[in-house]
Short mmCIF file of C-alpha atoms in Angstrom, two decimals:
data_model
loop_
_atom_site.label_atom_id
_atom_site.label_comp_id
_atom_site.label_asym_id
_atom_site.label_seq_id
_atom_site.Cartn_x
_atom_site.Cartn_y
_atom_site.Cartn_z
CA MET A 22 -55.94 -18.47 18.34
CA MET A 23 -54.97 -15.30 16.45
CA MET A 24 -51.56 -15.32 18.36
CA LYS A 25 -50.89 -18.90 17.22
CA GLN A 26 -51.62 -18.08 13.64
CA LEU A 27 -49.42 -14.99 13.71
CA ARG A 28 -46.50 -16.96 15.17
CA SER A 29 -46.80 -19.66 12.74
CA SER A 30 -46.88 -17.29 9.69
CA CYS A 31 -44.23 -15.00 10.99
CA SER A 32 -41.76 -17.79 11.41
CA ALA A 33 -41.62 -18.16 7.62
CA ASP A 34 -39.87 -14.99 6.63
CA HIS A 35 -38.91 -11.52 7.72
CA PRO A 36 -41.63 -9.36 6.05
CA LEU A 37 -44.43 -11.39 7.66
CA ALA A 38 -42.87 -11.02 11.15
CA ARG A 39 -42.57 -7.34 10.76
CA ARG A 40 -46.12 -7.10 9.59
CA ALA A 41 -47.23 -9.12 12.72
CA GLN A 42 -45.39 -6.77 14.97
CA LEU A 43 -47.19 -3.78 13.38
CA ARG A 44 -50.65 -5.34 13.75
CA LEU A 45 -50.00 -6.24 17.47
CA ARG A 46 -48.88 -2.71 18.17
CA LEU A 47 -51.96 -1.33 16.48
CA LEU A 48 -54.06 -3.77 18.55
CA LEU A 49 -52.48 -2.49 21.77
CA GLN A 50 -53.32 1.12 20.70
CA ARG A 51 -56.89 0.30 20.02
CA ARG A 52 -57.36 -1.47 23.26
CA THR A 53 -55.93 1.59 25.08
CA VAL A 54 -57.92 4.19 23.14
CA CYS A 55 -61.28 2.33 22.65
CA ALA A 56 -61.53 0.78 26.12
CA SER A 57 -64.42 1.97 28.32
CA PRO A 58 -63.49 3.96 31.41
CA ASN A 59 -64.66 1.15 33.66
CA LYS A 60 -62.60 -1.46 31.93
CA THR A 61 -59.66 0.81 31.80
CA ALA A 62 -59.96 1.56 35.49
CA SER A 63 -60.40 -2.18 36.30
CA LEU A 64 -56.90 -2.86 35.00
CA SER A 65 -54.38 -2.38 37.74
CA PRO A 66 -50.88 -1.08 36.86
CA VAL A 67 -49.42 -4.45 37.72
CA LEU A 68 -51.98 -6.40 35.48
CA ALA A 69 -51.41 -3.91 32.67
CA ALA A 70 -47.63 -4.33 32.98
CA SER A 71 -48.09 -8.13 33.08
CA GLN A 72 -50.26 -8.04 29.93
CA GLN A 73 -47.76 -5.77 28.09
CA GLY A 74 -44.93 -8.02 29.19
CA ARG A 75 -46.71 -11.11 27.73
CA ILE A 76 -47.15 -9.36 24.41
CA THR A 77 -43.56 -8.23 24.53
CA SER A 78 -42.57 -11.88 25.04
CA VAL A 79 -44.56 -12.79 21.90
CA PHE A 80 -42.66 -10.22 20.03
CA LEU A 81 -39.34 -11.71 21.18
CA ASN A 82 -40.40 -15.18 20.35
CA MET A 83 -41.42 -14.20 16.86
CA THR A 84 -38.25 -12.26 16.34
CA ARG A 85 -36.25 -15.29 17.50
CA ASP A 86 -38.03 -17.46 14.91
CA PHE A 87 -37.50 -15.29 11.85
CA SER A 88 -34.16 -13.68 12.59
CA ALA A 89 -31.33 -16.01 13.72
CA THR A 90 -28.86 -13.19 12.89
CA ALA A 91 -30.06 -10.62 15.53
CA THR A 92 -31.13 -12.91 18.35
CA VAL A 93 -32.90 -10.85 21.04
CA SER A 94 -33.93 -12.15 24.31
CA SER A 95 -35.55 -10.49 27.30
CA SER A 96 -32.20 -9.76 28.85
CA THR A 97 -30.86 -8.11 25.76
CA ALA A 98 -33.99 -5.98 25.51
CA SER A 99 -33.27 -4.56 28.89
CA SER A 100 -29.58 -3.99 28.20
CA ALA A 101 -27.81 -1.26 26.20
CA VAL A 102 -28.13 -2.90 22.83
CA PRO A 103 -29.15 -0.92 19.67
CA PHE A 104 -32.04 -3.30 18.94
CA HIS A 105 -35.16 -2.47 20.94
CA LEU A 106 -38.26 -4.13 19.58
CA GLY A 107 -41.53 -2.37 19.89
CA THR A 108 -40.29 1.05 19.14
CA SER A 109 -40.05 2.98 15.86
CA GLN A 110 -36.26 3.24 16.32
CA SER A 111 -35.80 -0.48 16.51
CA SER A 112 -36.91 -1.12 13.00
CA SER A 113 -34.44 1.29 11.56
CA SER A 114 -31.73 -0.06 13.62
CA LEU A 115 -32.49 -3.60 12.56
CA ASN A 116 -32.72 -2.58 8.95
CA ALA A 117 -29.41 -0.71 9.30
CA ALA A 118 -27.86 -3.90 10.75
CA HIS A 119 -29.07 -6.03 7.87
CA TYR A 120 -27.99 -3.48 5.25
CA ALA A 121 -24.58 -3.10 6.88
CA LEU A 122 -24.04 -6.80 7.26
CA GLY A 123 -25.15 -7.51 3.69
CA GLY A 124 -23.14 -4.70 2.25
CA ALA A 125 -19.99 -5.74 4.14
CA ALA A 126 -20.29 -9.38 3.09
CA LEU A 127 -21.14 -8.28 -0.51
CA ALA A 128 -18.16 -5.92 -0.60
CA ALA A 129 -15.76 -8.55 0.68
CA GLY A 130 -17.09 -11.20 -1.74
CA LEU A 131 -16.98 -8.90 -4.65
CA ALA A 132 -13.48 -7.75 -3.88
CA VAL A 133 -12.13 -11.27 -3.88
CA VAL A 134 -14.17 -12.43 -6.81
CA THR A 135 -13.34 -9.36 -8.90
CA ALA A 136 -9.63 -9.72 -8.10
CA MET A 137 -9.71 -13.42 -9.05
CA LEU A 138 -11.46 -12.84 -12.35
CA SER A 139 -9.95 -9.64 -13.44
CA ASP A 140 -7.14 -11.13 -15.38
CA ALA A 141 -9.50 -13.44 -17.18
CA ILE A 142 -11.86 -10.57 -18.14
CA HIS A 143 -8.94 -8.37 -19.42
CA ALA A 144 -7.29 -11.22 -21.22
CA ASP A 145 -9.71 -10.97 -24.17
CA GLU A 146 -9.50 -7.20 -24.59
CA ALA A 147 -6.26 -7.10 -26.54
CA PRO A 148 -3.85 -9.52 -28.31
CA VAL A 149 -1.16 -10.98 -26.13
CA ARG A 150 1.92 -8.82 -25.97
CA PRO A 151 5.03 -10.46 -27.56
CA TYR A 152 7.22 -12.09 -24.92
CA HIS A 153 10.56 -10.70 -23.98
CA PRO A 154 12.61 -11.75 -21.02
CA GLU A 155 13.28 -8.16 -19.93
CA GLY A 156 9.67 -6.97 -20.70
CA GLU A 157 6.48 -6.83 -18.86
CA ARG A 158 3.31 -8.59 -20.00
CA TYR A 159 0.99 -5.65 -19.07
CA GLY A 160 3.31 -2.80 -19.67
CA ASP A 161 5.27 -0.53 -17.39
CA ASP A 162 2.46 1.85 -16.52
CA TYR A 163 0.63 1.81 -13.18
CA SER A 164 -2.41 -0.17 -14.35
CA GLY A 165 -0.08 -2.74 -15.91
CA ARG A 166 1.88 -3.05 -12.74
CA VAL A 167 -1.35 -3.48 -10.74
CA ARG A 168 -2.37 -6.40 -12.93
CA ALA A 169 1.16 -7.90 -12.70
CA MET A 170 1.07 -7.55 -8.83
CA ARG A 171 -2.40 -9.24 -8.82
CA GLU A 172 -0.67 -12.24 -10.34
CA VAL A 173 2.32 -11.96 -8.05
CA ILE A 174 0.30 -12.25 -4.85
CA ASP A 175 -2.08 -15.01 -6.32
CA PRO A 176 -2.17 -17.68 -3.55
CA ARG A 177 -2.82 -20.38 -6.12
CA LEU A 178 0.88 -20.12 -7.20
CA LEU A 179 1.73 -21.69 -3.83
CA LEU A 180 0.37 -25.08 -5.27
CA THR A 181 3.01 -25.13 -8.01
CA SER A 182 5.19 -28.18 -7.91
CA GLU A 183 8.91 -28.49 -8.62
CA ALA A 184 8.14 -30.42 -11.81
CA GLU A 185 6.02 -27.53 -13.10
CA LEU A 186 8.85 -25.09 -12.13
CA ARG A 187 11.36 -27.21 -14.13
CA ALA A 188 8.96 -27.22 -17.16
CA ALA A 189 8.56 -23.51 -17.00
CA LEU A 190 12.39 -22.91 -16.82
CA SER A 191 12.84 -25.27 -19.68
CA LEU A 192 10.14 -23.43 -21.87
CA LEU A 193 11.78 -20.07 -21.09
CA ALA A 194 15.27 -21.38 -22.00
CA GLY A 195 13.88 -22.33 -25.47
CA TRP A 196 12.80 -18.81 -26.27
CA LYS A 197 14.70 -17.41 -29.38
CA PRO A 198 14.92 -13.62 -30.12
CA GLY A 199 13.75 -12.47 -33.30
CA ARG A 200 11.46 -15.34 -33.91
CA ASN A 201 7.70 -14.70 -34.42
CA TYR A 202 5.61 -16.63 -31.93
CA SER A 203 1.83 -17.14 -32.00
CA ASP A 204 -0.46 -15.53 -29.23
CA ALA A 205 -0.79 -19.03 -27.60
CA GLU A 206 3.03 -19.37 -27.57
CA ASN A 207 3.56 -15.92 -26.11
CA ASP A 208 0.87 -16.56 -23.46
CA ALA A 209 2.61 -19.75 -22.51
CA PHE A 210 6.04 -17.81 -22.18
CA TRP A 211 4.28 -15.10 -19.99
CA GLN A 212 2.70 -17.70 -17.72
CA ALA A 213 5.96 -19.58 -17.35
CA LYS A 214 7.68 -16.32 -16.43
CA GLN A 215 4.99 -15.52 -13.89
CA LEU A 216 5.49 -18.94 -12.31
CA VAL A 217 9.20 -18.61 -12.28
CA LYS A 218 9.05 -15.11 -10.85
CA SER A 219 6.80 -16.18 -8.02
CA MET A 220 9.22 -18.94 -6.92
CA VAL A 221 12.78 -18.02 -7.96
CA HIS A 222 14.82 -15.11 -6.59
CA PRO A 223 15.81 -12.79 -9.48
CA VAL A 224 19.35 -12.30 -8.27
CA THR A 225 20.36 -15.57 -6.50
CA GLN A 226 18.27 -17.68 -8.82
CA GLU A 227 17.42 -19.84 -5.91
CA VAL A 228 13.99 -21.20 -5.05
CA MET A 229 12.54 -18.82 -2.38
CA PHE A 230 11.25 -19.99 1.05
CA LEU A 231 7.52 -20.66 0.54
CA PRO A 232 6.03 -18.74 3.50
CA GLY A 233 8.14 -15.72 2.52
CA ARG A 234 7.05 -15.54 -1.17
CA MET A 235 4.62 -12.66 -2.21
CA SER A 236 2.07 -15.22 -3.20
CA ALA A 237 1.84 -16.32 0.39
CA PHE A 238 1.51 -12.66 1.70
CA VAL A 239 -2.25 -12.76 2.18
CA PRO A 240 -2.68 -16.23 3.72
CA VAL A 241 0.39 -15.75 5.92
CA ASN A 242 -0.36 -12.19 7.07
CA ALA A 243 -4.11 -12.37 7.36
CA PRO A 244 -4.21 -14.14 10.76
CA THR A 245 -1.68 -11.57 12.09
CA ALA A 246 -3.73 -8.62 10.76
CA MET A 247 -6.85 -10.06 12.36
CA GLY A 248 -4.93 -10.53 15.57
CA MET A 249 -3.71 -7.02 15.81
CA LEU A 250 -7.05 -5.40 14.92
CA LEU A 251 -9.41 -7.55 16.89
CA HIS A 252 -7.42 -9.09 19.73
CA GLY A 253 -4.50 -6.69 20.07
CA PRO A 254 -6.46 -3.71 21.54
CA THR A 255 -7.80 -5.96 24.39
CA GLY A 256 -4.68 -5.64 26.44
CA PRO A 257 -0.83 -4.93 26.58
CA ALA A 258 0.12 -8.63 26.39
CA ALA A 259 -2.01 -9.21 23.29
CA ALA A 260 -0.76 -6.02 21.65
CA ALA A 261 2.91 -7.05 22.30
CA PHE A 262 2.35 -10.61 20.97
CA TRP A 263 0.75 -9.60 17.75
CA GLN A 264 3.35 -6.93 17.09
CA PHE A 265 6.00 -9.56 17.65
CA MET A 266 4.23 -11.96 15.21
CA ASN A 267 3.86 -9.16 12.67
CA GLN A 268 7.59 -8.21 12.76
CA THR A 269 8.53 -11.87 12.55
CA GLY A 270 6.59 -12.20 9.28
CA ASN A 271 8.00 -8.88 7.98
CA ALA A 272 11.61 -9.96 8.67
CA MET A 273 10.96 -13.19 6.86
CA THR A 274 9.37 -11.50 3.87
CA ASN A 275 12.10 -8.77 3.66
CA TYR A 276 14.82 -11.50 3.72
CA VAL A 277 13.19 -13.71 1.15
CA ASN A 278 12.47 -10.73 -1.21
CA ARG A 279 15.70 -8.90 -0.72
CA SER A 280 17.23 -7.34 -3.80
CA GLY A 281 20.82 -8.40 -3.02
CA ALA A 282 22.44 -11.81 -3.09
CA THR A 283 24.05 -11.83 0.36
CA VAL A 284 22.85 -10.85 3.80
CA ASP A 285 24.67 -10.47 7.17
CA THR A 286 22.96 -12.72 9.68
CA SER A 287 24.00 -10.53 12.59
CA ALA A 288 22.47 -7.45 10.79
CA LEU A 289 19.33 -9.53 10.20
CA PHE A 290 18.99 -10.39 13.84
CA MET A 291 19.66 -6.86 14.99
CA SER A 292 17.04 -5.52 12.57
CA PHE A 293 14.51 -8.10 13.90
CA ALA A 294 15.20 -7.21 17.43
CA SER A 295 15.02 -3.47 16.75
CA ALA A 296 11.79 -3.75 14.87
CA CYS A 297 10.18 -5.76 17.65
CA THR A 298 11.32 -3.23 20.26
CA VAL A 299 10.07 -0.30 18.21
CA SER A 300 6.70 -1.79 17.38
CA VAL A 301 5.96 -3.17 20.93
CA THR A 302 7.00 0.10 22.49
CA VAL A 303 4.86 2.23 20.20
CA ALA A 304 1.79 -0.08 20.59
CA LEU A 305 2.07 -0.19 24.34
CA GLY A 306 2.66 3.55 24.61
CA MET A 307 -0.28 4.50 22.35
CA GLY A 308 -2.45 1.83 23.98
CA ARG A 309 -1.89 3.50 27.43
CA LEU A 310 -2.59 6.94 25.95
CA VAL A 311 -5.91 5.79 24.46
CA ALA A 312 -6.86 4.02 27.75
CA ARG A 313 -6.19 7.23 29.75
CA ASN A 314 -8.30 9.27 27.37
CA PRO A 315 -11.93 7.96 26.77
CA ALA A 316 -12.30 10.39 23.89
CA LEU A 317 -9.65 8.56 22.07
CA LYS A 318 -11.19 5.21 22.52
CA ASN A 319 -12.02 4.59 18.75
CA LEU A 320 -8.46 5.56 17.85
CA GLY A 321 -7.25 2.32 19.48
CA LEU A 322 -7.92 0.46 16.30
CA PHE A 323 -5.31 2.69 14.55
CA VAL A 324 -2.54 1.86 16.93
CA PRO A 325 -1.36 -1.15 14.90
CA TYR A 326 -0.86 1.01 11.79
CA VAL A 327 1.40 3.57 13.53
CA SER A 328 3.36 0.83 15.23
CA VAL A 329 3.82 -1.10 11.97
CA CYS A 330 4.91 2.02 10.08
CA MET A 331 7.63 2.93 12.51
CA ALA A 332 8.82 -0.64 12.95
CA SER A 333 8.80 -1.33 9.15
CA MET A 334 11.31 1.49 8.55
CA ALA A 335 13.65 0.04 11.21
CA ASN A 336 13.05 -3.48 9.90
CA LEU A 337 13.67 -2.68 6.18
CA PHE A 338 16.70 -0.47 6.70
CA LEU A 339 18.41 -2.97 9.07
CA THR A 340 17.38 -6.14 7.28
CA ARG A 341 18.70 -4.77 3.96
CA PHE A 342 21.75 -3.07 5.58
CA GLU A 343 24.18 -4.66 3.01
CA GLU A 344 22.25 -3.24 0.08
CA TRP A 345 22.60 0.42 0.97
CA THR A 346 26.12 0.06 2.38
CA ASN A 347 27.83 -2.35 0.05
CA GLY A 348 25.48 -1.98 -2.92
CA VAL A 349 23.35 -4.08 -5.32
CA PRO A 350 24.15 -5.27 -8.90
CA VAL A 351 23.11 -2.85 -11.63
CA TYR A 352 22.52 -3.68 -15.38
CA ASP A 353 22.17 -2.06 -18.75
CA GLN A 354 19.10 -2.44 -20.99
CA ASP A 355 20.49 -5.69 -22.42
CA GLY A 356 20.84 -7.26 -18.96
CA GLN A 357 24.61 -7.03 -18.81
CA GLN A 358 25.84 -6.41 -15.25
CA LEU A 359 27.79 -3.13 -14.91
CA GLY A 360 28.90 -3.44 -11.35
CA VAL A 361 27.57 -2.90 -7.83
CA SER A 362 26.16 0.32 -6.66
CA ALA A 363 25.41 1.45 -3.02
CA LYS A 364 23.41 4.41 -4.18
CA ALA A 365 21.20 2.05 -6.12
CA GLY A 366 20.85 -0.09 -3.14
CA PHE A 367 19.78 2.92 -0.94
CA GLU A 368 17.22 3.98 -3.62
CA GLY A 369 15.79 0.50 -3.70
CA VAL A 370 15.48 0.30 0.11
CA TRP A 371 13.91 3.88 0.32
CA GLN A 372 11.32 3.04 -2.35
CA THR A 373 10.43 -0.16 -0.54
CA VAL A 374 10.06 1.81 2.78
CA THR A 375 7.60 4.20 1.21
CA THR A 376 5.51 1.44 -0.39
CA ARG A 377 5.82 -1.58 1.85
CA GLY A 378 6.35 0.37 5.09
CA TRP A 379 3.93 3.26 4.84
CA VAL A 380 1.31 2.69 2.03
CA THR A 381 0.91 -1.07 2.02
CA PRO A 382 -0.40 -1.20 5.60
CA LEU A 383 -3.14 1.39 4.82
CA PRO A 384 -5.64 -1.16 3.25
CA ILE A 385 -4.72 -3.71 5.79
CA LEU A 386 -4.65 -1.73 9.09
CA VAL A 387 -6.54 1.56 8.37
CA LEU A 388 -9.40 0.84 6.00
CA PRO A 389 -10.68 -2.18 8.01
CA PRO A 390 -10.85 -0.25 11.28
CA VAL A 391 -12.93 2.39 9.66
CA LEU A 392 -15.39 -0.20 8.42
CA ILE A 393 -15.26 -2.04 11.67
CA MET A 394 -16.22 0.97 13.73
CA ALA A 395 -19.16 1.55 11.44
CA VAL A 396 -20.43 -2.05 11.57
CA ARG A 397 -20.03 -2.29 15.34
CA ARG A 398 -22.58 0.50 15.71
CA VAL A 399 -25.35 -1.56 14.10
CA VAL A 400 -24.49 -5.24 14.45
CA ALA A 401 -25.01 -6.71 17.95
CA ASN A 402 -24.55 -10.37 17.41
CA LYS A 403 -21.02 -11.19 18.23
CA THR A 404 -20.68 -14.20 15.89
CA VAL A 405 -21.97 -12.20 12.83
CA LEU A 406 -19.82 -9.26 13.85
CA LEU A 407 -16.68 -11.36 14.11
CA ALA A 408 -17.40 -12.96 10.64
CA THR A 409 -18.06 -9.56 9.12
CA GLU A 410 -14.83 -8.14 10.46
CA ILE A 411 -12.76 -11.10 9.26
CA SER A 412 -14.32 -10.88 5.79
CA MET A 413 -13.56 -7.12 5.61
CA ILE A 414 -9.99 -7.58 6.63
CA ILE A 415 -9.26 -10.32 4.12
CA GLY A 416 -11.18 -8.62 1.38
CA CYS A 417 -9.37 -5.26 1.85
CA MET A 418 -6.02 -7.01 2.03
CA TYR A 419 -6.52 -9.18 -1.15
CA TYR A 420 -8.12 -6.51 -3.24
CA PHE A 421 -6.08 -3.34 -2.42
CA LEU A 422 -2.68 -4.84 -1.84
CA PRO A 423 -1.70 -4.82 -5.51
CA PHE A 424 -2.58 -1.08 -5.87
CA THR A 425 -0.03 -0.31 -3.20
CA LEU A 426 2.69 -2.66 -4.24
CA ALA A 427 2.49 -1.39 -7.82
CA LEU A 428 3.27 2.23 -6.79
CA GLN A 429 6.89 1.61 -7.59
CA PRO A 430 8.06 -0.86 -10.18
CA GLN A 431 10.20 -3.73 -9.00
CA ARG A 432 12.81 -3.04 -11.63
CA MET A 433 14.20 0.41 -10.95
CA THR A 434 15.22 2.68 -13.88
CA LEU A 435 18.17 4.97 -12.76
CA LYS A 436 20.16 7.69 -14.49
CA PRO A 437 23.96 7.24 -14.57
CA GLU A 438 24.48 10.71 -13.08
CA ASP A 439 22.53 9.68 -10.03
CA LEU A 440 24.92 6.75 -9.27
CA GLU A 441 28.62 6.53 -8.53
CA GLU A 442 31.09 8.18 -10.95
CA ARG A 443 32.29 4.84 -12.29
CA PHE A 444 28.80 4.31 -13.96
CA GLN A 445 28.93 7.60 -15.91
CA GLY A 446 30.12 7.60 -19.54
CA LEU A 447 29.66 3.82 -20.06
CA LYS A 448 28.80 2.44 -23.45
CA THR A 449 26.91 -0.71 -24.69
CA LYS A 450 28.51 -3.41 -26.79
CA SER A 451 27.32 -1.74 -29.86
CA GLY A 452 29.12 1.55 -28.78
CA GLU A 453 26.00 3.50 -27.86
CA PRO A 454 26.14 5.61 -24.63
CA ILE A 455 24.27 4.12 -21.70
CA THR A 456 21.52 6.58 -20.59
CA GLN A 457 19.61 4.19 -18.26
CA ILE A 458 20.69 1.73 -15.68
CA PHE A 459 18.50 -0.83 -14.10
CA ALA A 460 18.51 -2.57 -10.70
CA ASN A 461 16.14 -4.86 -8.77
CA LYS A 462 14.27 -2.91 -6.02
CA GLY A 463 12.96 -5.90 -4.34
CA LEU A 464 9.39 -6.30 -2.92
#
């Protein structure tokens, strides 16, 4: 009768179930300590083990009722799982699992929600900056670039229609220099510029291919990142497949967001093939090294990062071959084109390599593996573990990506003496010497 009451009450919530387990353990101890010698002797080892097995079964049934998250059966109790009910260590492991799961879910949720609402929160802190076609809404400092990049990668921009794009272009065309606009009008200009910037290439003035836009970076690359981290380490074929998929996405993004107007299709194909070869070779080589050395087992999660870094260098330099050989357009502070500079093109490609190639993969392919290794130590349920890992990957990608992309401004500021000789000693239309030259770095 007491067992039935305990089971019915413990199925309500977690604290009651833990209290019931404690009472039953105390009851076992009392029976063992307080039993008379005759009664103790009358219990054979087989009968005692059977009685203890029935009580253990009660423990498992109650746990199955109140905790769907950590489902424990008699088979799991006998296997090497970090949850062993009936011991003092089991409670701490179970609590650690709950805390880790809740913390990971909370962190991922807060990351996405904070990123989505940060612009709305900061919008009321200061008056709207007066709009200028060559200016930046949040300034040129790092914090301003982070906020700008947060808007650039906003997936909601993918829902923009062509009619909305035409309306934004028409609004920007009506801007008049020297005229005083209200905060509402300036805000409308900045929003229109953001919309146009997310869809239209700054050099070619053509609408960019939708999957290659930066606003599509997270939804397009999240499945690939999950594949490389979760499925890639399972075997050579899986590693090669996801590296191929990753380099396909990188080549598309590099081409769509290039800084120049033209591109050699043969060079583009060569860069894609080279990047795939490098990434797959590195991934398979490091995978074999990890497989041969059990001490390096945990390092298998970091294989995708090393492969991506080396392949990204080859991909960027070859995809944007025309930029650092033939050059990119450069402009003065008034937006007047001064010519084409190969040195400016090389600087743009190099800055992109350091940010997109080396730093950007850090929050995507390094931080999630660290969190995944920690969570795998305490979470045994495969469904919960997979959901937690996916949440951490997407959360890290969406929240930290703007911090890496903002390390270098998209619009490079160069000194004339750092470029070709023909760009030195130039003057503006008003006769003032040109001390700064600008070029589009690309993303």
